[in-house]
mmCIF file of C-alpha atoms in Angstrom:
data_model
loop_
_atom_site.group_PDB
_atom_site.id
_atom_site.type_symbol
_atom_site.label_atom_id
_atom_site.label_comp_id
_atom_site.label_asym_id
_atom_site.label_seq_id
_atom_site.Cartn_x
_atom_site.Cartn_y
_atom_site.Cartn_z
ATOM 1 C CA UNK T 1 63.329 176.040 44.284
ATOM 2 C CA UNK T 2 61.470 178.660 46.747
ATOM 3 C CA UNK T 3 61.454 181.177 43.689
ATOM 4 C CA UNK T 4 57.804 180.502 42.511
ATOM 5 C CA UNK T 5 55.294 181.301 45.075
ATOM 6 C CA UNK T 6 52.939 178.851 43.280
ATOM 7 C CA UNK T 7 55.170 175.912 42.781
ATOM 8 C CA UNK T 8 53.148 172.326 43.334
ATOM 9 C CA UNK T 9 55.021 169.453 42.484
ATOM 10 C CA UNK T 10 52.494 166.595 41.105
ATOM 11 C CA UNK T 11 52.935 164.305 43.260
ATOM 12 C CA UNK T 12 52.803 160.491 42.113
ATOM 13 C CA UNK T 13 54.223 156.963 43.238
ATOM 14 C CA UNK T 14 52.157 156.275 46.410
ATOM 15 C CA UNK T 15 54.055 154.263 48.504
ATOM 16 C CA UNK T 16 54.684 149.726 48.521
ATOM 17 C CA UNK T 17 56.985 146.695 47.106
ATOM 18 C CA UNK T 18 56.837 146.052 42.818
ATOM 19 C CA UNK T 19 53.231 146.789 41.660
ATOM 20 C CA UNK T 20 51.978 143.058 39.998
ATOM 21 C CA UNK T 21 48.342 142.159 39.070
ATOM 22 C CA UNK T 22 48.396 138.679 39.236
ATOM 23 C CA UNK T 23 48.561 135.373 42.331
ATOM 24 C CA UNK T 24 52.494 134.714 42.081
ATOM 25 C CA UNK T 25 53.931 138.014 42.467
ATOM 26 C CA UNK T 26 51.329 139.191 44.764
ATOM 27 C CA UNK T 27 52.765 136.488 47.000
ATOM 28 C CA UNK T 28 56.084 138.527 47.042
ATOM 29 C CA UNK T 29 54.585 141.203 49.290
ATOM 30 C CA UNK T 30 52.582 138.300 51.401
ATOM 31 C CA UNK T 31 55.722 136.812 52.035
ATOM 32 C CA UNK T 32 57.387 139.314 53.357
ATOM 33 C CA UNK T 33 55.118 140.409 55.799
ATOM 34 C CA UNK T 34 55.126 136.095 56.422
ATOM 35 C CA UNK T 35 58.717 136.035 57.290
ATOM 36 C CA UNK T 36 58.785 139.410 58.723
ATOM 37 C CA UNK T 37 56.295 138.303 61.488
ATOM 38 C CA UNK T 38 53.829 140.852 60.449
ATOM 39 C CA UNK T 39 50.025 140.435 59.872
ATOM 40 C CA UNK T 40 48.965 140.518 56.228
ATOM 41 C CA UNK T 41 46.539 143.423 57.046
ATOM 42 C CA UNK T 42 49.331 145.978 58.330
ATOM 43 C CA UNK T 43 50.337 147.676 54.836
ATOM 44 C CA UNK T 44 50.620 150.545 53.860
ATOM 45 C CA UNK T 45 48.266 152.328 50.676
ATOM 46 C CA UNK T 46 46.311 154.806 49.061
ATOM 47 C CA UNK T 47 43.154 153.549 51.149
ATOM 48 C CA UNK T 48 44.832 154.819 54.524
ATOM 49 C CA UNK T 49 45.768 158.804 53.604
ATOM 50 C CA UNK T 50 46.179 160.571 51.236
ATOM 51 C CA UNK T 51 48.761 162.911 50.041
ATOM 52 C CA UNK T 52 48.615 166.734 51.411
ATOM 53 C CA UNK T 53 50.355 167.956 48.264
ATOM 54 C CA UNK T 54 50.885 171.732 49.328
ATOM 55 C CA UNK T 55 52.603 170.717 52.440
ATOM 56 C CA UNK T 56 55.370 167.893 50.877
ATOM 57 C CA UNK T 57 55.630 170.036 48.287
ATOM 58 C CA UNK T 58 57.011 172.914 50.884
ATOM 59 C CA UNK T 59 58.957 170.669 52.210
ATOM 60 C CA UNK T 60 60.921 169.228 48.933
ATOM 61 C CA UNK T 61 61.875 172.404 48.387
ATOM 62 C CA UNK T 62 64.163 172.072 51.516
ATOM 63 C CA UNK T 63 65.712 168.785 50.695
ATOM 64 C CA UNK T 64 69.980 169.240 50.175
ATOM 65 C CA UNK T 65 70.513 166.314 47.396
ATOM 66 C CA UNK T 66 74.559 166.784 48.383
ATOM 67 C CA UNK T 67 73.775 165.928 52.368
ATOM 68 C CA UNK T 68 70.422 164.036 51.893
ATOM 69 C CA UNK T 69 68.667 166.261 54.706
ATOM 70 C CA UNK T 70 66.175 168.903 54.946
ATOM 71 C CA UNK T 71 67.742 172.259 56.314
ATOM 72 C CA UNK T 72 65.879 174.393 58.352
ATOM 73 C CA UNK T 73 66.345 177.556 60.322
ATOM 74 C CA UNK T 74 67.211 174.794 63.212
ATOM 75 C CA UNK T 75 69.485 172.345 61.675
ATOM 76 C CA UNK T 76 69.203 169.835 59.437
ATOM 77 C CA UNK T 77 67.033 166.799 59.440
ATOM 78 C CA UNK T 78 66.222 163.849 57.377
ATOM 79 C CA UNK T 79 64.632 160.223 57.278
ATOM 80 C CA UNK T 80 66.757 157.471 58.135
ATOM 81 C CA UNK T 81 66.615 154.223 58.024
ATOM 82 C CA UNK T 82 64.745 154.302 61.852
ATOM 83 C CA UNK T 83 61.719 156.217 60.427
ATOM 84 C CA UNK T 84 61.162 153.741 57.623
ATOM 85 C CA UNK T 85 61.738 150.754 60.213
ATOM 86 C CA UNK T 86 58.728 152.592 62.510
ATOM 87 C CA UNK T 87 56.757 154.177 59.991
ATOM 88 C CA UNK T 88 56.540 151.555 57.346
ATOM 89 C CA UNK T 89 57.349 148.319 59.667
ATOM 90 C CA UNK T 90 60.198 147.046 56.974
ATOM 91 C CA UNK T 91 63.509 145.701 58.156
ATOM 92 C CA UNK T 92 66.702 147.029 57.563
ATOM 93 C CA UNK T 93 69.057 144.443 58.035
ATOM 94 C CA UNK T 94 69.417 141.355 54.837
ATOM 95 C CA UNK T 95 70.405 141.340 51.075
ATOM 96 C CA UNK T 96 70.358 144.179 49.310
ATOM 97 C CA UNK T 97 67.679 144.769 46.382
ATOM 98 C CA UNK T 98 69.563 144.734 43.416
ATOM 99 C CA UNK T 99 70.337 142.578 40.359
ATOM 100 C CA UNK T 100 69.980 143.630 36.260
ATOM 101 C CA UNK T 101 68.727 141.832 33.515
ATOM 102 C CA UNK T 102 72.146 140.360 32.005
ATOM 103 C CA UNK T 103 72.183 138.518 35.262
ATOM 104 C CA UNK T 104 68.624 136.656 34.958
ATOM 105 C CA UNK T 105 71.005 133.774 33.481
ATOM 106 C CA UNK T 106 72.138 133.200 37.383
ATOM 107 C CA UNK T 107 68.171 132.623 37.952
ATOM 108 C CA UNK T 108 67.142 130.821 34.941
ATOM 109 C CA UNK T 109 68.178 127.155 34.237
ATOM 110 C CA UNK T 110 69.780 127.073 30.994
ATOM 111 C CA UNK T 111 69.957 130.590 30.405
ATOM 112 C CA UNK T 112 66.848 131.369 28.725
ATOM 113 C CA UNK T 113 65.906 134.795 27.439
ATOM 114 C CA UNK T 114 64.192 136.861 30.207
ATOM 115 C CA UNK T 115 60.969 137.406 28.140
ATOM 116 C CA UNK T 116 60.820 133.855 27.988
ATOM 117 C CA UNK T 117 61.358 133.230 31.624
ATOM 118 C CA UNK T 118 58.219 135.622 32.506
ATOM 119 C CA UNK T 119 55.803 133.515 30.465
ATOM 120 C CA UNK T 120 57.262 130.361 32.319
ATOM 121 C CA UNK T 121 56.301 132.688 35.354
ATOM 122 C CA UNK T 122 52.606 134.511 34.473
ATOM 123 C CA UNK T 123 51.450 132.009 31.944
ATOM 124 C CA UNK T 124 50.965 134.518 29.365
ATOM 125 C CA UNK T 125 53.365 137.511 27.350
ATOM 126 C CA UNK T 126 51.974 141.012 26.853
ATOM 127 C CA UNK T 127 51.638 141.905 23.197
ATOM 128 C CA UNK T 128 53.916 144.228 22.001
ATOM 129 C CA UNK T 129 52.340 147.478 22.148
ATOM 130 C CA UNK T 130 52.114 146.480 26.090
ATOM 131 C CA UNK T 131 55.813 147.112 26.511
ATOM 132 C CA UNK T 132 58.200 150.173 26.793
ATOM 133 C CA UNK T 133 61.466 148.572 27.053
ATOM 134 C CA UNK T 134 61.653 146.124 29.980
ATOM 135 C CA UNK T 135 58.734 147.747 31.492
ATOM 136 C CA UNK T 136 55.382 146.697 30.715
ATOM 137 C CA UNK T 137 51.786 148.265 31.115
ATOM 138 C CA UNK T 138 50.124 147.849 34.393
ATOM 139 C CA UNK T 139 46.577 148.485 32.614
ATOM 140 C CA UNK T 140 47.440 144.878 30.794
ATOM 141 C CA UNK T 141 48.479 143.139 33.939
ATOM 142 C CA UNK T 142 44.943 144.318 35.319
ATOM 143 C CA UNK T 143 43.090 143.259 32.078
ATOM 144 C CA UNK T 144 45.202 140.214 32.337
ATOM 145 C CA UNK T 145 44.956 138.945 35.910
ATOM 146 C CA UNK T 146 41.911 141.092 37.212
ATOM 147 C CA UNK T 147 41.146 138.678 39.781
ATOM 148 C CA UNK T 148 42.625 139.084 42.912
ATOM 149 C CA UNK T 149 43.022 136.588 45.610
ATOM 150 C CA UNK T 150 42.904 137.437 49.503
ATOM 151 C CA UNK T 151 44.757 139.063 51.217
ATOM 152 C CA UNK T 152 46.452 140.807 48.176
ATOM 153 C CA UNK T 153 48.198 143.930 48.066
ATOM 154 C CA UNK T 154 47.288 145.957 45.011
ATOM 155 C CA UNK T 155 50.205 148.856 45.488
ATOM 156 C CA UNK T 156 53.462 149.662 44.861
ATOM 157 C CA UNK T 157 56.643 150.525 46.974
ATOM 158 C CA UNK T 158 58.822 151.572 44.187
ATOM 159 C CA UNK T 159 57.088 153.208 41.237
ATOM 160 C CA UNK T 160 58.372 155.590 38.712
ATOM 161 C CA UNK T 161 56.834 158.768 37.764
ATOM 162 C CA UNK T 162 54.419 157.517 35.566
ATOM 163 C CA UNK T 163 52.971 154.660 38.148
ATOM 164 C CA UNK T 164 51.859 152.802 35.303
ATOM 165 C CA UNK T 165 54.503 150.345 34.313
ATOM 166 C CA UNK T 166 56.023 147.554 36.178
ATOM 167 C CA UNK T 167 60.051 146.615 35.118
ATOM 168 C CA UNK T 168 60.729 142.650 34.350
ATOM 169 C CA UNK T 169 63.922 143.614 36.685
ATOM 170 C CA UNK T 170 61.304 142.053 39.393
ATOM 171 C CA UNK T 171 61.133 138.513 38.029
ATOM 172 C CA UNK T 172 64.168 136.931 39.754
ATOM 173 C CA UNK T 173 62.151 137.962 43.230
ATOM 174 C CA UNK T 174 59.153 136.801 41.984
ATOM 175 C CA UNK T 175 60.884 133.199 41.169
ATOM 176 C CA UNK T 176 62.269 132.874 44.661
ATOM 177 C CA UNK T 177 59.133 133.827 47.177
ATOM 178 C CA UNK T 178 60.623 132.200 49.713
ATOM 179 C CA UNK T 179 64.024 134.203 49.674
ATOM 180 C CA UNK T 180 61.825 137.631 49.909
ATOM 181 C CA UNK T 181 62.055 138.098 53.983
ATOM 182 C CA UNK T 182 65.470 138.175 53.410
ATOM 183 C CA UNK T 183 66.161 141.239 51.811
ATOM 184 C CA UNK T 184 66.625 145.074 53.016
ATOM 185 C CA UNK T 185 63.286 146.502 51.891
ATOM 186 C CA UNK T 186 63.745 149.081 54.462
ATOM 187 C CA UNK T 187 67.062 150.541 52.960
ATOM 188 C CA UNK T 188 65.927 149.904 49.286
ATOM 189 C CA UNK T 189 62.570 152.244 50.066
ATOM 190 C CA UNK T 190 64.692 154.576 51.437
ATOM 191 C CA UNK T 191 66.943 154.916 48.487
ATOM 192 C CA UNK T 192 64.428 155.535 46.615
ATOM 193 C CA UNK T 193 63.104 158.068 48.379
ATOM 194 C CA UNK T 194 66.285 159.780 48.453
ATOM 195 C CA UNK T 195 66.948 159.874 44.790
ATOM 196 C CA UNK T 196 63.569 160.510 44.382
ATOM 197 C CA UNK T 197 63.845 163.771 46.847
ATOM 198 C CA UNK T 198 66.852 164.882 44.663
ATOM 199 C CA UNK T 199 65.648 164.454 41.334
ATOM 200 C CA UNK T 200 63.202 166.964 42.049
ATOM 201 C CA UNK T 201 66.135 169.586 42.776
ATOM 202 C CA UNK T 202 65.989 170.246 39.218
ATOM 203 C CA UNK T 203 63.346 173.193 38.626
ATOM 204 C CA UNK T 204 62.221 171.416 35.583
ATOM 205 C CA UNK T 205 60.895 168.315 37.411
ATOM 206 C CA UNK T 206 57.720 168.728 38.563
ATOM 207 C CA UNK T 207 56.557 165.159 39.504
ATOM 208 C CA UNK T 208 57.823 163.466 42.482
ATOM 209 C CA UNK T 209 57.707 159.520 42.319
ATOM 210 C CA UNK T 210 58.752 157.728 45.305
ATOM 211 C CA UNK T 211 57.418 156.098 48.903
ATOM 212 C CA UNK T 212 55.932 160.021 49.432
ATOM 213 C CA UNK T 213 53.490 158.265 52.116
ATOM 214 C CA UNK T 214 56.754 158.026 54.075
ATOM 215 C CA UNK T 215 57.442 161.753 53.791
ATOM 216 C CA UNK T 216 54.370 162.843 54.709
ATOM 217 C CA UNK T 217 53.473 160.149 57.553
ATOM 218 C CA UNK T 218 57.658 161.334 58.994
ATOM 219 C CA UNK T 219 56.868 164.896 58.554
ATOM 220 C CA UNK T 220 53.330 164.802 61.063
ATOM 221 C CA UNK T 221 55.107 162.492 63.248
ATOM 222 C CA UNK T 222 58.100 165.125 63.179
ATOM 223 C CA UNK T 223 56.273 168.336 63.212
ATOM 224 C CA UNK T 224 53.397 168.663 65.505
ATOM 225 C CA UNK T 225 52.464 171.947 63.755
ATOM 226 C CA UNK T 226 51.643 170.072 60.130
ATOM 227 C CA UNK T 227 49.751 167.431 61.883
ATOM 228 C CA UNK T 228 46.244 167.170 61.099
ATOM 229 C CA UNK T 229 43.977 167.163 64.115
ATOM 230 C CA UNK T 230 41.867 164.461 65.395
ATOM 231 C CA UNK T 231 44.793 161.207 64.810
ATOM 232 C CA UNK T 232 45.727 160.797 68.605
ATOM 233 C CA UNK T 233 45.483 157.121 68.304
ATOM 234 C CA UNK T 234 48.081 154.581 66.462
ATOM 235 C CA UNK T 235 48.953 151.245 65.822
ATOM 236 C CA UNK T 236 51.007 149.264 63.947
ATOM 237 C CA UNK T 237 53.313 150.713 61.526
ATOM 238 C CA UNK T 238 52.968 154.212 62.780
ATOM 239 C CA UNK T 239 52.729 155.418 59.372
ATOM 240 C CA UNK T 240 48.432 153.584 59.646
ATOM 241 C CA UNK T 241 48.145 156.489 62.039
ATOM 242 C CA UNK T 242 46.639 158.955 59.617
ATOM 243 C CA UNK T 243 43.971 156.488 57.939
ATOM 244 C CA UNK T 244 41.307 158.172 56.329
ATOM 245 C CA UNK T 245 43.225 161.293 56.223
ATOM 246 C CA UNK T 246 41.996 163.284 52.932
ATOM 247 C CA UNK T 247 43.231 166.780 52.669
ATOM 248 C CA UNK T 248 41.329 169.158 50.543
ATOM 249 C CA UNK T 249 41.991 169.603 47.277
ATOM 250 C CA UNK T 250 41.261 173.652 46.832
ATOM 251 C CA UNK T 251 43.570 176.327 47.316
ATOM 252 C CA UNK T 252 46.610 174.718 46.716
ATOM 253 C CA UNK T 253 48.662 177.655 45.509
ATOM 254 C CA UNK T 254 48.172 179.671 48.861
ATOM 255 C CA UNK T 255 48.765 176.559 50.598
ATOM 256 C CA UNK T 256 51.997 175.970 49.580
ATOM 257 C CA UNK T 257 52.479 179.751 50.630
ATOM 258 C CA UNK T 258 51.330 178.972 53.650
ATOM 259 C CA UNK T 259 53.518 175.706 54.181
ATOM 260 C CA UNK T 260 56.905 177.609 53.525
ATOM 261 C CA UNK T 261 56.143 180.873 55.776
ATOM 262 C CA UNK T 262 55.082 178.374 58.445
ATOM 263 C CA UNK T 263 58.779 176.129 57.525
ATOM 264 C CA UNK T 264 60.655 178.925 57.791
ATOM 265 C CA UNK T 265 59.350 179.873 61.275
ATOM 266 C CA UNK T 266 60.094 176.981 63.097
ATOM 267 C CA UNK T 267 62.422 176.546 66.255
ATOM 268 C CA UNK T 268 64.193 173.574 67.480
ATOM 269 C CA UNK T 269 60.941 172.506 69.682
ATOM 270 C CA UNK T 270 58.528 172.537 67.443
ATOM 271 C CA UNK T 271 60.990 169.054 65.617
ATOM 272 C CA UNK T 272 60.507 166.295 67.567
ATOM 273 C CA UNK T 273 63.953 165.075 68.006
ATOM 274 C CA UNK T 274 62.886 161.565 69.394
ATOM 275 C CA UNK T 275 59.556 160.762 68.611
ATOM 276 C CA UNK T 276 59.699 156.705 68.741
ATOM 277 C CA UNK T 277 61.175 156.740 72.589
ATOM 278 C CA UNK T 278 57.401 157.418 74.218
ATOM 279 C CA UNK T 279 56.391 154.085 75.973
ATOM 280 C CA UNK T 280 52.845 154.321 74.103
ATOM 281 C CA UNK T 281 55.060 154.136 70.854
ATOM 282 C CA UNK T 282 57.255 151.159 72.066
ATOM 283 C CA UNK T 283 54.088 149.159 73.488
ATOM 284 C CA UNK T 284 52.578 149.160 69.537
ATOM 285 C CA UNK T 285 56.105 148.269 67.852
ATOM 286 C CA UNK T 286 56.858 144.923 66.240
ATOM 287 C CA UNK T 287 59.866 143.623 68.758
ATOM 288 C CA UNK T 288 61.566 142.362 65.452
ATOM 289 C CA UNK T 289 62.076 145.354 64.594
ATOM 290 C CA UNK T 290 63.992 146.485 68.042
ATOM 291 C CA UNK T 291 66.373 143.670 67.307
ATOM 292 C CA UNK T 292 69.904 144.615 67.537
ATOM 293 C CA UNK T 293 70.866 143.661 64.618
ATOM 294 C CA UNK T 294 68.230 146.170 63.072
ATOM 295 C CA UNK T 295 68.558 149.043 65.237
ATOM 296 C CA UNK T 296 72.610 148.992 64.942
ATOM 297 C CA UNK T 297 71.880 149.902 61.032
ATOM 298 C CA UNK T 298 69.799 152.834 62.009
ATOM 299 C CA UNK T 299 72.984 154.657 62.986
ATOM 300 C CA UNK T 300 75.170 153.971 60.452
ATOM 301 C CA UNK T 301 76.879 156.070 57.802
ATOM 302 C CA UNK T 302 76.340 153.087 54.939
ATOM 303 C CA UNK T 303 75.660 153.324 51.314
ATOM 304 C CA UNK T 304 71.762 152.574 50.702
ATOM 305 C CA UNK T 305 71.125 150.349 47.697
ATOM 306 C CA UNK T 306 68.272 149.992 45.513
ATOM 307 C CA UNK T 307 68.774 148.344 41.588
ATOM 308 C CA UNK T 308 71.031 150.983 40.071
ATOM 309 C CA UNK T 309 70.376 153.671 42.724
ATOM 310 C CA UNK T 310 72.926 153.944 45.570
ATOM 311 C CA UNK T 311 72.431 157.076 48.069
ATOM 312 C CA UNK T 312 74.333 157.844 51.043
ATOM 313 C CA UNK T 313 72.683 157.500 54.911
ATOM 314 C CA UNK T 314 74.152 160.417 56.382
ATOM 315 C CA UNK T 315 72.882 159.898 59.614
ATOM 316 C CA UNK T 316 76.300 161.467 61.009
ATOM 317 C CA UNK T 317 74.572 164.939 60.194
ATOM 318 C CA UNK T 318 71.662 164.552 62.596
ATOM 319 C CA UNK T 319 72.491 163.093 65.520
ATOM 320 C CA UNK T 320 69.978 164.400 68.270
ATOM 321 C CA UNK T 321 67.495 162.552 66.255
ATOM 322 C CA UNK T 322 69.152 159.477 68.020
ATOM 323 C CA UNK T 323 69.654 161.571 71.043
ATOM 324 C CA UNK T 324 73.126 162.034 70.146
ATOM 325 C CA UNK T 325 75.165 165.721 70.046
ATOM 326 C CA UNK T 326 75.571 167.232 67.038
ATOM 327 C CA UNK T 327 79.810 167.366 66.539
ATOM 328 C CA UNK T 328 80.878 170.166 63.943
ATOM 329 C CA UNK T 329 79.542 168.861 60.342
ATOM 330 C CA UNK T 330 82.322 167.486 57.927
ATOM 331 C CA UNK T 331 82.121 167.281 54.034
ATOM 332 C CA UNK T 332 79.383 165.391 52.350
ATOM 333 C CA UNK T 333 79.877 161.990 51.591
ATOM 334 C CA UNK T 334 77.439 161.696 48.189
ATOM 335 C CA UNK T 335 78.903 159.592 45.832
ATOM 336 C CA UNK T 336 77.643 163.008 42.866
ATOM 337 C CA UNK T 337 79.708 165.143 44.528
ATOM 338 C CA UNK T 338 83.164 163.163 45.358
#
């Protein structure tokens, strides 16, 4: 993937949970961050950073979609479930995010057609030319429900490459709001990223969809060399460290140069192995989140689930990152390559 000098993958799909214009399924994200404990204010969008494009870019092109890590001249490193827990504030442990349309009948009392259940749901159906599938426009949800209520968050977690259309797949979590602190976000955001991450390993892709906020918030929080000056102070997720961060926009070609001579460089102390175990980190974190029953996930080799996508947490690869010792590396366990 290193080949072209100028490679830029467009990057699209800024980071958040099912992208929905209108009061009921904007109470999906307010209800997590209800049950989660976690102030309605602490989220995570496009009006905290921005994406440095060169620099994720140089960095995709070291992802491994058969180990789900990054290899360097160092090792190998990745995200786990830990970073998304710190970085994004979303829990780990609870159902996993999944269900398909056939199985809206479990949801819907008397087994009405899905299409019929959403206008029982919004109050209205988008016309026809609205819809691409199961998916439908977000410019008509924002025609449709332009007003927003407080406290509403206007982005998405998991959008496709397009980040215009919104997949019905979401109604059955928009008809139980109360049920919605209950499920894995952290692991389903994660998943995504990952298949994301190794979609891209095709040369022919050249947009990235995903939670890339993530990436680029774990890489500056990873690599002390990529992080923009002048962010010393953080709160609460760690990811709201870089607000207001805008990169510039010019020179992205040489950039990305730049990026990959500067990758290929590094030495095992310019990684931060164990960024999260600094007291001023721990006196910021949510305590919910240092639960046991959250932080014994972070270490596991487990299956990540997200709808249809299921990607392997190989955390067994990259052990110092948990202050571990790195044991010789056996066969990767991705599900593609079995």
């Amino acid at each position: 993937m290193g080949d072209d000098p100028g490679r830029l993958y467009r990057l699209d799909g800024v980071a958040h949970i099912a992208r929905v214009i209108n009061d009921e399924p904007r109470r999906c994200i307010s209800s997590v961050r209800r049950q989660q404990g976690m102030r309605l204010d602490e989220r995570l969008n496009d009006r905290w950073f921005r994406l440095d494009e060169p620099i994720v870019s140089a960095f995709v092109e070291r992802w491994r979609l058969e180990t789900h890590t990054f290899h360097m001249s160092f090792g190998e490193c990745t995200i786990t479930l830990q970073d998304v827990a710190y970085q994004l504030g979303l829990l780990v442990d609870g159902h996993y995010v999944s269900g398909c349309l056939t199985d809206f009948h479990l949801y819907i009392e008397g087994g009405r057609p899905a299409w019929q259940w959403f206008h029982e749901l919004l109050g209205v159906l988008p016309p026809e030319n609205q819809i691409q599938k199961f998916a439908v426009n977000c410019t008509w949800f924002q025609e449709t429900f332009g007003e927003c209520p407080d406290g509403a968050d206007e982005e998405t977690l998991f959008a496709d490459k397009s980040g215009n259309r919104i997949h019905i797949r979401w109604l059955p979590f928009v008809a139980r709001l109360d049920e919605m602190g209950g499920y894995s976000w952290g692991s389903a955001a994660l998943a995504w990223l990952y298949r994301c991450l190794c979609r891209v390993a095709n040369r022919h892709v050249v947009k990235l969809a995903g939670p890339l906020q993530l990436l680029q918030s774990w890489i500056f929080w990873r690599f002390p060399s990529f992080r923009p000056p002048g962010y010393d102070a953080f709160s609460w997720p760690l990811a709201s460290r870089w607000s207001g961060y805008n990169p510039r926009i010019s020179n992205k070609g040489p950039r990305v140069q730049m990026a990959r001579l500067k990758i290929d460089l590094l030495q095992p102390r310019d990684f931060i192995w164990m960024p999260y175990s600094a007291l001023d980190v721990i006196y910021v974190v949510h305590l919910e989140v240092l639960e046991p029953r959250h932080t014994m996930l972070w270490r596991c080799v487990t299956s990540l689930i997200y709808f249809a996508v299921v990607e392997w947490h190989q955390v067994d690869r990259v052990l110092p990152q948990f202050g571990g010792v790195q044991p010789p590396l056996h066969p990767a366990l991705n599900i593609d390559f079995s």
